[in-house]
Short mmCIF file of C-alpha atoms and ligand atoms in Angstrom, two decimals:
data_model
loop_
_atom_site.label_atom_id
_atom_site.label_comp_id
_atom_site.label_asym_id
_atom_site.label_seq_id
_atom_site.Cartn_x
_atom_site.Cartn_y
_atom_site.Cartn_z
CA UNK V 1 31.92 66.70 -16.47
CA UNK V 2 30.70 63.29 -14.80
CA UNK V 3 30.30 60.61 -17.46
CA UNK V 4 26.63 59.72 -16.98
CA UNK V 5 26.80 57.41 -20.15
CA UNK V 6 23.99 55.29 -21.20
CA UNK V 7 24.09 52.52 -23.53
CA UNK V 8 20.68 53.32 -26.32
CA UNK V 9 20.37 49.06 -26.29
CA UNK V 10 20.01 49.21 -22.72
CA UNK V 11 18.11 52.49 -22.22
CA UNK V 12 15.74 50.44 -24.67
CA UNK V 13 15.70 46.99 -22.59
CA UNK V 14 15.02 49.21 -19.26
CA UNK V 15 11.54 50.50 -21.44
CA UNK V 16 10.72 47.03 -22.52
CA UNK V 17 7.28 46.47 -21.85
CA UNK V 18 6.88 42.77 -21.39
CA UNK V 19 3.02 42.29 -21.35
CA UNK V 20 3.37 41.53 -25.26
CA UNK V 21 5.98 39.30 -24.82
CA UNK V 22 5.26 37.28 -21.77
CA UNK V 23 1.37 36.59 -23.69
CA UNK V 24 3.42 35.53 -26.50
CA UNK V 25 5.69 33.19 -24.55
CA UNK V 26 2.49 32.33 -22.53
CA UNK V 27 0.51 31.29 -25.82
CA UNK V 28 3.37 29.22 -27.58
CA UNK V 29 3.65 27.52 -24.38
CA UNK V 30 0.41 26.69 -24.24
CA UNK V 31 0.04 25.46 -27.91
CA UNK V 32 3.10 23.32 -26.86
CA UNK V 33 1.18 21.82 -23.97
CA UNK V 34 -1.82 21.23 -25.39
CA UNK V 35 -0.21 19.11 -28.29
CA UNK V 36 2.54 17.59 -26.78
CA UNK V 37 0.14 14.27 -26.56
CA UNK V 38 -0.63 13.72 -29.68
CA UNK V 39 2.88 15.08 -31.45
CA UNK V 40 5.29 12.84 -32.51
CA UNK V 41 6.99 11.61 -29.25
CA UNK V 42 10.75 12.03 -31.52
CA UNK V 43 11.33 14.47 -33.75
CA UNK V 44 11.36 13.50 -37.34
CA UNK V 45 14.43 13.76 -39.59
CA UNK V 46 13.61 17.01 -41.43
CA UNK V 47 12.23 18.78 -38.05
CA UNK V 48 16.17 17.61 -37.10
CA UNK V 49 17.27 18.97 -40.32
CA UNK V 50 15.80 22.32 -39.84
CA UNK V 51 17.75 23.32 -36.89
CA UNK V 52 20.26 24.04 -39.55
CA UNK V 53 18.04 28.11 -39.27
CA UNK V 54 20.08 28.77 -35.72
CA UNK V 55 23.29 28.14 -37.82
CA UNK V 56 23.72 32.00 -38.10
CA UNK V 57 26.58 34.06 -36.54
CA UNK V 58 25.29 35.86 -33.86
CA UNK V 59 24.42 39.48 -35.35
CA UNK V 60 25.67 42.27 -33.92
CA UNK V 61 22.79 44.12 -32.66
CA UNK V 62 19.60 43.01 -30.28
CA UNK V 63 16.82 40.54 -31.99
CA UNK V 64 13.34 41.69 -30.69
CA UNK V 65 12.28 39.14 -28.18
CA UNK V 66 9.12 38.19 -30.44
CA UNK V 67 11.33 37.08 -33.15
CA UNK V 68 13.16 35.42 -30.23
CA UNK V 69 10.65 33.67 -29.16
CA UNK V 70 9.44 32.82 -32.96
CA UNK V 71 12.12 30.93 -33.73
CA UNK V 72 12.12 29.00 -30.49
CA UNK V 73 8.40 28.10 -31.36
CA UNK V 74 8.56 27.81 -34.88
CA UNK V 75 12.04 25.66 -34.89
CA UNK V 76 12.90 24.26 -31.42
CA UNK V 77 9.28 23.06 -30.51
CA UNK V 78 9.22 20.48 -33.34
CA UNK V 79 12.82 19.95 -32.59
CA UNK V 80 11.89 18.66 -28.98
CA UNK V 81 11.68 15.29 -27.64
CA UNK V 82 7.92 15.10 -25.78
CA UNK V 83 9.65 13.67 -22.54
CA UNK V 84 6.44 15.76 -20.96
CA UNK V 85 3.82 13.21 -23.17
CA UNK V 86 2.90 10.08 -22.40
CA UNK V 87 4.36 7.77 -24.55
CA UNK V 88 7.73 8.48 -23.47
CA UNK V 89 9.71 5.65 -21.90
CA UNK V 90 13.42 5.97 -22.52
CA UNK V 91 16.12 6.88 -19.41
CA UNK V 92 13.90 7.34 -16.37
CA UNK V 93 12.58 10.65 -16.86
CA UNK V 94 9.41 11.69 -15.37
CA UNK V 95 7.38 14.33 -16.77
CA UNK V 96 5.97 17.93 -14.88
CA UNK V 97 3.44 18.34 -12.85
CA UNK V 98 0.96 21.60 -13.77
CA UNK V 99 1.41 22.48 -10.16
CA UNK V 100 5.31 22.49 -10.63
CA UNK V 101 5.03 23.90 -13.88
CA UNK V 102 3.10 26.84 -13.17
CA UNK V 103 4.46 27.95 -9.97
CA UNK V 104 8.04 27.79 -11.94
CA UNK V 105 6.87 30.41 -14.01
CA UNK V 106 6.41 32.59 -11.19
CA UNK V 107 9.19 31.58 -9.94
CA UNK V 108 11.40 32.66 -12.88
CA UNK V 109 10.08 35.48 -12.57
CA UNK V 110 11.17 36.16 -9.19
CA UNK V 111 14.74 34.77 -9.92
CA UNK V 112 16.17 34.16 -6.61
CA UNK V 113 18.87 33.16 -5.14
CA UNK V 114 18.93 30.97 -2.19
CA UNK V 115 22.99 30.60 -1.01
CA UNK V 116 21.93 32.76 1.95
CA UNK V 117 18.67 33.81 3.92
CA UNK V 118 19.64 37.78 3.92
CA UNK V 119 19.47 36.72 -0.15
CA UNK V 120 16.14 35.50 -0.53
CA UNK V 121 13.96 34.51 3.29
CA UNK V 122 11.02 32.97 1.06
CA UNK V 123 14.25 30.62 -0.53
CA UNK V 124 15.88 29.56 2.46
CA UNK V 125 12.09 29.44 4.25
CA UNK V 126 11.40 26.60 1.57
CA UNK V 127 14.33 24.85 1.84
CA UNK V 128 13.68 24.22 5.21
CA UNK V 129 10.28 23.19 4.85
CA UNK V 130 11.41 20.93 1.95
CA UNK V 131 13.94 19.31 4.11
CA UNK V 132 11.56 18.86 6.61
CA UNK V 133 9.04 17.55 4.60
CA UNK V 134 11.50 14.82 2.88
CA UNK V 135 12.86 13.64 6.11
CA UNK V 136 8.99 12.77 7.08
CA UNK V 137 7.80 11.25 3.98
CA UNK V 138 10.86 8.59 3.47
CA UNK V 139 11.23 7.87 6.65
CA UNK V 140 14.62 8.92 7.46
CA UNK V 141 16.31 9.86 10.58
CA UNK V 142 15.23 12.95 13.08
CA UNK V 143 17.52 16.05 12.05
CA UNK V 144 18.92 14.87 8.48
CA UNK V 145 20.40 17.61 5.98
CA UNK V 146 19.09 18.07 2.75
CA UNK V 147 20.70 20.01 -0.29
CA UNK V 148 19.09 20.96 -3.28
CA UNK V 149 21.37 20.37 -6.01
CA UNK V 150 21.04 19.92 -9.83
CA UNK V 151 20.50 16.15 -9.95
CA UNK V 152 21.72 12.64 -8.68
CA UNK V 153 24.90 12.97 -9.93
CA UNK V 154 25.52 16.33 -8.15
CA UNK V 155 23.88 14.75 -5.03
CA UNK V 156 25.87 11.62 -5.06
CA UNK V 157 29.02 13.45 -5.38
CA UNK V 158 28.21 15.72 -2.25
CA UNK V 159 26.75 12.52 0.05
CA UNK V 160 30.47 11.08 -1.01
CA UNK V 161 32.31 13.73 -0.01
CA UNK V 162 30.56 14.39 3.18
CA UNK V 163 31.16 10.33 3.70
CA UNK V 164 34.71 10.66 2.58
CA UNK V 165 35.33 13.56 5.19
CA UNK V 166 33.51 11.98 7.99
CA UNK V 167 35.43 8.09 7.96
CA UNK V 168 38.87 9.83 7.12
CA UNK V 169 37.89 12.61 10.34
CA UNK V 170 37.17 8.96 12.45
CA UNK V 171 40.65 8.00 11.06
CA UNK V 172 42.28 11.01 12.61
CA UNK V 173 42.89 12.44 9.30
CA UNK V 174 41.06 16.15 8.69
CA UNK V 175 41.07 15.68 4.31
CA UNK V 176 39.57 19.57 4.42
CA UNK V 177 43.01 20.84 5.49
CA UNK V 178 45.38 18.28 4.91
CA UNK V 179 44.67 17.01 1.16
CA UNK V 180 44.45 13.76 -0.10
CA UNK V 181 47.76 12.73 -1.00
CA UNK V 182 48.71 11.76 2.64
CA UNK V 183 45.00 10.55 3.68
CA UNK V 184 45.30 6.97 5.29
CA UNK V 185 43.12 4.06 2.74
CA UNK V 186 39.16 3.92 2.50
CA UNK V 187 37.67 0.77 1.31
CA UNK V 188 35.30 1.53 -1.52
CA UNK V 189 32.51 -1.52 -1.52
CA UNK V 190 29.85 -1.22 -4.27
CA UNK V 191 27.78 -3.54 -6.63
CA UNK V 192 29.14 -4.31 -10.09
CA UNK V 193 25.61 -2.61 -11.13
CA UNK V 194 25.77 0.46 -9.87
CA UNK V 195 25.34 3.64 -11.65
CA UNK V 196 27.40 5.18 -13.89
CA UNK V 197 27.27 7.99 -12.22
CA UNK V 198 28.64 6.37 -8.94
CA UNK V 199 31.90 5.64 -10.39
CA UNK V 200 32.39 9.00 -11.87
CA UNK V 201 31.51 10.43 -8.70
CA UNK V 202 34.35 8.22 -6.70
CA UNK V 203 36.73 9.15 -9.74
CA UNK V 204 35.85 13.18 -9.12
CA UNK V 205 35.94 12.87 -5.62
CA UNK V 206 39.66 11.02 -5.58
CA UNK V 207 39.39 7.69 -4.86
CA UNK V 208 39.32 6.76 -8.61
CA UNK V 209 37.71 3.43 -10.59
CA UNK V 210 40.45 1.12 -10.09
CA UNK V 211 40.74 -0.14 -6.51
CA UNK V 212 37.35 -0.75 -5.85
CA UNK V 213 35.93 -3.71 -4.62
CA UNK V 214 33.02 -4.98 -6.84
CA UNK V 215 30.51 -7.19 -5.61
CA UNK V 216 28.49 -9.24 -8.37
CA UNK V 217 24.18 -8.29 -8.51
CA UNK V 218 22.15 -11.38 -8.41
CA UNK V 219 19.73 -11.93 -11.15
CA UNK V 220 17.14 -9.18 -10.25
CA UNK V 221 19.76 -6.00 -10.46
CA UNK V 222 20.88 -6.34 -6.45
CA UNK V 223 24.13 -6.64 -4.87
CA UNK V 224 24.56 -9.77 -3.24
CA UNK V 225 24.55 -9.43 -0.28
CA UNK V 226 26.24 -12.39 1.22
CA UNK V 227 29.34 -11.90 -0.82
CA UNK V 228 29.76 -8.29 0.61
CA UNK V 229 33.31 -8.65 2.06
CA UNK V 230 34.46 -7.40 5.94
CA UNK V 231 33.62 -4.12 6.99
CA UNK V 232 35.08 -1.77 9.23
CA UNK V 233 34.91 1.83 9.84
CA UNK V 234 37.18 3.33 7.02
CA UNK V 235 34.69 1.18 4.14
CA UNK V 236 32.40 3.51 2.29
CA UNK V 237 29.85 1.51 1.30
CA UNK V 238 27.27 1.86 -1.87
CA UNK V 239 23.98 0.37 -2.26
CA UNK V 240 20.63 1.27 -4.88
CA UNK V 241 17.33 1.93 -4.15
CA UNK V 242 15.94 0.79 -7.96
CA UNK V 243 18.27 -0.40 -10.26
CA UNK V 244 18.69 1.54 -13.79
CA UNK V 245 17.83 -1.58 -15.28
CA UNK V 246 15.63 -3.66 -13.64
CA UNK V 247 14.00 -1.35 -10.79
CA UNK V 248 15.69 -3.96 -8.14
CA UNK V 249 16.47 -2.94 -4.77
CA UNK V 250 19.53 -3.98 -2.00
CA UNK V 251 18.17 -5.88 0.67
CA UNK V 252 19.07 -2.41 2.87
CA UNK V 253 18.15 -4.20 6.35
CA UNK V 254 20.51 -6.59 6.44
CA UNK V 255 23.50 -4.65 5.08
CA UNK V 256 22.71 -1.68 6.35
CA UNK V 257 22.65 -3.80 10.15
CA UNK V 258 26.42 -5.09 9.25
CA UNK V 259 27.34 -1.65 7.89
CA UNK V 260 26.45 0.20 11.18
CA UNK V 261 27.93 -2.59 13.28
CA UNK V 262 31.13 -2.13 11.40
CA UNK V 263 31.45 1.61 11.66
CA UNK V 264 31.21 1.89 8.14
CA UNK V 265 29.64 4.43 5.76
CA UNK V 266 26.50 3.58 4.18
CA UNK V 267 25.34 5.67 0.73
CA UNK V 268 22.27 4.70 -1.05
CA UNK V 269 21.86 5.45 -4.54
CA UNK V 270 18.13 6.11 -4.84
CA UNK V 271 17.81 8.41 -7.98
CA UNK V 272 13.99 7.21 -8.71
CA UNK V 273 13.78 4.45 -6.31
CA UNK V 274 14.00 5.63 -2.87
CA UNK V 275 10.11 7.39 -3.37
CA UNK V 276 8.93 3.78 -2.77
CA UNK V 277 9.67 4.79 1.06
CA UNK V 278 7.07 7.66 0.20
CA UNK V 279 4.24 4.98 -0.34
CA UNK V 280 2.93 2.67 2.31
CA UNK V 281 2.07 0.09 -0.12
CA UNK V 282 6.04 0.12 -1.43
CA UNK V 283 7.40 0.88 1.38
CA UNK V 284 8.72 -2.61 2.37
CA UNK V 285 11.09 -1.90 -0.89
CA UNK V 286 13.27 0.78 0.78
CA UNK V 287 13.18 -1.16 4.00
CA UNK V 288 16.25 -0.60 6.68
CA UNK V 289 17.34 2.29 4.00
CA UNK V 290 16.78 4.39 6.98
CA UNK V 291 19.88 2.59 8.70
CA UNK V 292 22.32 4.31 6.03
CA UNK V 293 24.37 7.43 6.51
CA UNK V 294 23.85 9.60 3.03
CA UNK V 295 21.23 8.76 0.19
CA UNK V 296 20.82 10.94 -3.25
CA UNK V 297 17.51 11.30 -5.28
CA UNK V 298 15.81 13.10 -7.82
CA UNK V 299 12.86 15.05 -7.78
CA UNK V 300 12.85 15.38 -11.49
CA UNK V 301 12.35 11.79 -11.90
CA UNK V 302 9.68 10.04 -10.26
CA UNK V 303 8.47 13.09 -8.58
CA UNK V 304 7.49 14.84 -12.04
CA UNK V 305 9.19 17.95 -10.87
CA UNK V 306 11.09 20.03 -13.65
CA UNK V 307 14.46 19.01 -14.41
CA UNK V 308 17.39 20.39 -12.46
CA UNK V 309 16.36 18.80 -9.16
CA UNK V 310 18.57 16.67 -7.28
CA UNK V 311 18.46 16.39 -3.64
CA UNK V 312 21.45 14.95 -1.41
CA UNK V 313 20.20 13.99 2.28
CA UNK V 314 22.87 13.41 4.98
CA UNK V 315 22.13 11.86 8.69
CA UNK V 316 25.06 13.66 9.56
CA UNK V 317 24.50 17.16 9.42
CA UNK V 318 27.84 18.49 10.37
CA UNK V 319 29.57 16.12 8.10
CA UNK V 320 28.04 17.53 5.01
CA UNK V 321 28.07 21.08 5.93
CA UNK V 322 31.79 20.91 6.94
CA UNK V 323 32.28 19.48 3.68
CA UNK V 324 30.24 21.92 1.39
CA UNK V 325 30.60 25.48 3.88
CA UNK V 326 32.55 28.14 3.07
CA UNK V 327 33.87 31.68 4.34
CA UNK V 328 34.47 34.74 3.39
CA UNK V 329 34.38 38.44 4.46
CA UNK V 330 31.12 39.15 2.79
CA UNK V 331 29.64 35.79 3.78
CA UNK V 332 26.35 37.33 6.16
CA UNK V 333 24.94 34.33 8.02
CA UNK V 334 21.77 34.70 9.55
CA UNK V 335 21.43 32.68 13.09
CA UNK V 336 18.48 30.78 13.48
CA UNK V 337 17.74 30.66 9.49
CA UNK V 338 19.40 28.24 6.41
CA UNK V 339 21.95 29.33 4.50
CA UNK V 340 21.26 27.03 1.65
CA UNK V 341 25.01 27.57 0.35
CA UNK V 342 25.86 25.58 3.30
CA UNK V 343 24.59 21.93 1.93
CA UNK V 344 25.58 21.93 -1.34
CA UNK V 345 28.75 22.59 -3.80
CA UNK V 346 27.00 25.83 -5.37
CA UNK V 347 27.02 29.58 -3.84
CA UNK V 348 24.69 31.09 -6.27
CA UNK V 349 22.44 28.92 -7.87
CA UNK V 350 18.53 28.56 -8.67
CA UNK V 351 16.10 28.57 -5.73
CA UNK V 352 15.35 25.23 -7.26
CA UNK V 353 13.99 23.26 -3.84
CA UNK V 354 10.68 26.15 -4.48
CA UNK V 355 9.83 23.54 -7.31
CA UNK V 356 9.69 20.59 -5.36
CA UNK V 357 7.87 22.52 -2.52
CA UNK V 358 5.19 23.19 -5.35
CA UNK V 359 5.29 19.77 -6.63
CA UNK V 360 4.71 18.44 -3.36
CA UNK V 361 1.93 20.89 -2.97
CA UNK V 362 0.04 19.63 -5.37
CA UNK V 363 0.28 16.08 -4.97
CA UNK V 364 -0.37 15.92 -1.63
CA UNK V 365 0.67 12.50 0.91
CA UNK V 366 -1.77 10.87 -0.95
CA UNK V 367 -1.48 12.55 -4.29
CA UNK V 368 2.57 10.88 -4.38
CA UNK V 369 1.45 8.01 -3.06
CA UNK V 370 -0.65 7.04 -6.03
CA UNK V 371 1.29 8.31 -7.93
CA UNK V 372 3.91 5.42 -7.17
CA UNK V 373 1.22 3.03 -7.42
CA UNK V 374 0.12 4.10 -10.71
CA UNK V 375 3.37 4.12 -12.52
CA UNK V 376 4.15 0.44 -10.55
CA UNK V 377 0.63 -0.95 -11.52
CA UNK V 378 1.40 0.52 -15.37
CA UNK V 379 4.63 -1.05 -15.47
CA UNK V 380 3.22 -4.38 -14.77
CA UNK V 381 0.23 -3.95 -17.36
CA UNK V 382 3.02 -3.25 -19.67
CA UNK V 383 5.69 -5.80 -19.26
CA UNK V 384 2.35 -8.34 -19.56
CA UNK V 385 0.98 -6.84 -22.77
CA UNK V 386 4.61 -7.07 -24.35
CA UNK V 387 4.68 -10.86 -22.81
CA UNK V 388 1.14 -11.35 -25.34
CA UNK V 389 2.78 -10.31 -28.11
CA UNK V 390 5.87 -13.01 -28.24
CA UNK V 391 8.61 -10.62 -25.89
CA UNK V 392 10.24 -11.56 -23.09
CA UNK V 393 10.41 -9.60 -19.88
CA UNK V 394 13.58 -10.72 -17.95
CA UNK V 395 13.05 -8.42 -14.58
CA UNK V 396 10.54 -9.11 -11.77
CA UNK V 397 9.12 -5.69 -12.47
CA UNK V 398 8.89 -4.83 -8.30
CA UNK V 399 8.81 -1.04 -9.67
CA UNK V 400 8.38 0.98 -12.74
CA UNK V 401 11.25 -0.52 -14.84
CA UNK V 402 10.80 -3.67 -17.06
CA UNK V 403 13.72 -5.05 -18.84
CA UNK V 404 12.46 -6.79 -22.36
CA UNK V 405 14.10 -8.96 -24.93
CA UNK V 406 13.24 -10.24 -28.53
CA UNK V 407 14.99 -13.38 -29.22
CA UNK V 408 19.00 -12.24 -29.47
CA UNK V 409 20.77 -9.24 -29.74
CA UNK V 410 20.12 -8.85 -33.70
CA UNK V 411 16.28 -8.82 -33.73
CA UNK V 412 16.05 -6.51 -30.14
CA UNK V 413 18.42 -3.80 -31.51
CA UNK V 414 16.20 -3.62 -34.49
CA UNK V 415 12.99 -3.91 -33.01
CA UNK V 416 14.49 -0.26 -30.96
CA UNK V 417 15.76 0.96 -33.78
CA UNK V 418 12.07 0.90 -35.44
CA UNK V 419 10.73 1.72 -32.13
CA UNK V 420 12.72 4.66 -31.48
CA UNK V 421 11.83 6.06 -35.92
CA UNK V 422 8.37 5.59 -35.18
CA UNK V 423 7.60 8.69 -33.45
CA UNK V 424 4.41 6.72 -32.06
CA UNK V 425 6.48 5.83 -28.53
CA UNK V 426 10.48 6.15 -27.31
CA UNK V 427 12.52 3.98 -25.15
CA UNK V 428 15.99 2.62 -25.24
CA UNK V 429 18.73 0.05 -25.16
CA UNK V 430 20.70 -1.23 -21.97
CA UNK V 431 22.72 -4.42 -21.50
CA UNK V 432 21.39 -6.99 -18.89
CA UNK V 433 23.84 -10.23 -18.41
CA UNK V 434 25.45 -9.50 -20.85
CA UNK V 435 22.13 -9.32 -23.24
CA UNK V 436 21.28 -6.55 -25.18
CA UNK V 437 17.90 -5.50 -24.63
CA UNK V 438 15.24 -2.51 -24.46
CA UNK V 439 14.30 -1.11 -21.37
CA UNK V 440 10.98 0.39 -20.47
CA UNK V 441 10.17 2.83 -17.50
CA UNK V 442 7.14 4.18 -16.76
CA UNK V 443 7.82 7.30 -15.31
CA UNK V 444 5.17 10.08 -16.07
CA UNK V 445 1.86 10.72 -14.52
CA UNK V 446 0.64 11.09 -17.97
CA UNK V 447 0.61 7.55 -19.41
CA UNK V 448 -2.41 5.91 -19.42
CA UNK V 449 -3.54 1.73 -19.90
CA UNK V 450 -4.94 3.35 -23.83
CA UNK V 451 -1.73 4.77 -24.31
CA UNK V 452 0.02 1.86 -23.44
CA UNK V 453 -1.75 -0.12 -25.25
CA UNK V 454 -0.80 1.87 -28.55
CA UNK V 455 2.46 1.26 -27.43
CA UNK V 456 2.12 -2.41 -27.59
CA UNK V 457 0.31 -2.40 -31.11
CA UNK V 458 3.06 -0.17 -32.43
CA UNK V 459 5.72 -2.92 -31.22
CA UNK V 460 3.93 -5.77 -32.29
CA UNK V 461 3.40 -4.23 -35.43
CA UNK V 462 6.94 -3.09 -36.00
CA UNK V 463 8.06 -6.61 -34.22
CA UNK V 464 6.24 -8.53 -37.60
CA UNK V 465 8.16 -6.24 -39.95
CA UNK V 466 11.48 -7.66 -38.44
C1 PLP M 1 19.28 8.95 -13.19
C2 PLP M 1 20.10 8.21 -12.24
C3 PLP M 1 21.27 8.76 -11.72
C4 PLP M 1 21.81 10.09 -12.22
O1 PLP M 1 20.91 11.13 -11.96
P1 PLP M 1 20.95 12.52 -12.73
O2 PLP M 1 19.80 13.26 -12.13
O3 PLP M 1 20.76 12.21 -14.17
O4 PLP M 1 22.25 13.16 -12.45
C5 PLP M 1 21.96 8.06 -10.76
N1 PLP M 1 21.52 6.87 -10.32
C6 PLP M 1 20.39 6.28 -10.80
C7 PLP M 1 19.96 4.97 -10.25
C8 PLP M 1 19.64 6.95 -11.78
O5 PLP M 1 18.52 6.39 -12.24
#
């Protein structure tokens, strides 16, 4: 006899009839969107306290997906932070766009993977069109890579390897075969202020924290530029488009200039920031960016696109593919078509770039553009209506970050401490020069000037109770 056995949980699952289900998922997550304005933009303590229901061992047979799904609505809804709201400020976030939204849920449904085109042709089809489409609205050289990875710090981490690859290959020195422990010396040159994420990515890609050179940032978040030491061609070299802080921006032209004279490697850091080269009326922000070898960015940021979307561009195709490709004897490339495996550190992974095609859709040239405007021009309203009300704003805001201040340390961590209870608005704490203070960005298409300005009643009302 042939064992033919079937499991009765799965011979179930295979007869599942998901019309009830999907309407049920589809209604909760409509009741979510529709009230995600007006609900409290942190959850409160005993909404926190009730999570305490999905302390449970998990049982040993199947839950029926409604009661799935009921707990998720009943429980984790109130449990969420309403990042997609407008009266969300904290991190740089960004919020999600109906058109990305939507077409995700489509797109889930499909399920796709991308790592090669004999996988999924509509997957590597977008990828290309996204690259495409990237590489035209910032500007950036004729034939750069992009790979669609899970965020900046995935991004930056590929750009630096691809950079680290490249100026050791220059040095006579192939890394890919040879390892690093005989590789000859790259010069690491970054600001002081740059991202966290920056240094964890040189510490994960080998070069570690400690022998870095450090340049200070002047007053506005930017490195300085004239104490940037020598350069030559085995420097890789760091700059920011935006500032976690302050929003500020490296004066790319003239670096970038010196960089390419010098042979060196230039990465820009543009997580939020490098959009700006996406509108013609900020434009003149990411100027000369265009002169660097790598930059990193998220779409999940100012873009609005759902999280998970990082994308790592490389002038150097070759360098980045030879430093994320792989082989194998069941690897089937495609000639002529991506292989979307081929630009970043995943195989398998979500056909994620179909998000930011959709975003893009719907937004239009014009549609981002404004939409960099807007969050600017709300910035500014903001940082003046917390000037009215006896703050201080220490940043030129020349983006969608405002750094703000009340009085010393003691009185700004408390005024965030009510501000972050009150449920009415959320942002958080940084350090500036030393300073602590609260930092503002404006990152969702969803704030408006009314909204902001119960923001600023909220603060000044909390501000008097200090
Ligand atoms: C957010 C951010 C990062 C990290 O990006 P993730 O998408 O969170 O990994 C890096 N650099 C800057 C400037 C950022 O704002």
């Amino acid at each position: 006899m042939k064992n033919k056995y079937v499991s009765p949980i799965l011979e179930n699952i295979r007869n599942y009839n998901f019309n009830g289900d999907m309407e049920l998922a589809g209604k909760y997550a409509l009741d979510y969107i529709n009230s995600v304005n007006s609900m409290r933009v942190y959850p409160s303590d005993e909404d926190i306290a009730a999570l305490s229901v999905f302390d449970i061992p998990l049982g040993d047979e199947p839950t029926p997906n409604a009661e799935i799904l009921d707990k998720l609505h009943n429980y984790g809804s109130k449990a969420t932070v309403a990042q997609t709201g407008p009266r969300y400020f904290g991190f740089v976030c960004g919020g999600i766009l109906p058109s990305s939204l939507s077409a995700k849920w489509l797109m889930d449904a499909w399920d796709q993977n991308p790592a090669m085109f004999v996988m999924s042709p509509i997957a590597g089809k977008i990828e290309e069109i996204c690259e495409k489409w990237l590489v035209e609205l910032l500007n950036l050289p004729k034939g750069t890579a992009a790979g669609f990875v899970s965020g900046s710090s995935t991004a930056i981490n590929c750009a630096l390897l691809a950079g680290r690859n490249h100026i050791l290959k220059n040095l006579g020195y192939n890394v890919s075969a040879a390892g690093l422990n005989d590789a000859p010396k790259i010069k690491v040159v970054l600001s002081e202020g740059a991202h966290s994420t920056v240094f964890k990515a040189l510490s994960i890609i080998g070069l570690g924290q400690e022998n870095l050179i450090k340049v200070p940032m002047d007053e506005q978040g930017c490195i300085c530029a004239d104490k940037i030491p020598e350069l030559d061609k085995s420097t890789l070299l760091l700059l920011q488009a935006g500032n976690v802080n302050s929003g500020g921006f490296d004066d790319f032209k003239s670096i970038c200039k010196k960089a390419n004279e010098a042979g060196a490697w230039v990465h820009v850091d543009g997580a939020f920031g490098l959009w700006a080269a996406a509108s013609e009326e900020f434009a003149h922000l990411t100027e000369g960016m265009e002169y660097a070898d790598s930059w990193s960015m998220d779409a999940h940021k100012t873009l609005n696109a759902p999280y998970d979307n990082g994308v790592v561009l490389c002038k150097h195709r070759d360098s980045l593919v030879n430093a994320m490709h792989m082989t194998g004897g069941y690897i089937q490339i495609t000639e002529g078509n991506r292989d979307s495996m081929m630009y970043t550190m995943e195989m398998s992974r979500r056909a994620r770039a179909l998000d930011i095609w959709a975003t893009l859709m719907g937004l239009g040239k014009r549609g981002l553009s404004e939409l960099v405007k807007e969050l600017h021009t709300k910035a500014v309203y903001f940082a003046d209506e917390l000037k009215s009300i006896g703050l201080s704003v220490l940043n030129d805001v020349v983006f969608n970050q405002v750094i703000v201040r009340y009085e010393d340390d003691e009185k700004t961590k408390k005024l965030i401490d009510a501000i972050q209870k009150s449920g009415v608005l959320w942002l958080g704490p940084s350090s500036w020069q030393g300073n602590a203070v609260m930092r503002v960005s404006v990152c969702s298409y969803k704030t408006t000037y009314e909204d902001i300005d119960i923001c600023v009643k909220e603060i000044k009302r909390l501000k008097e109770q200090i």
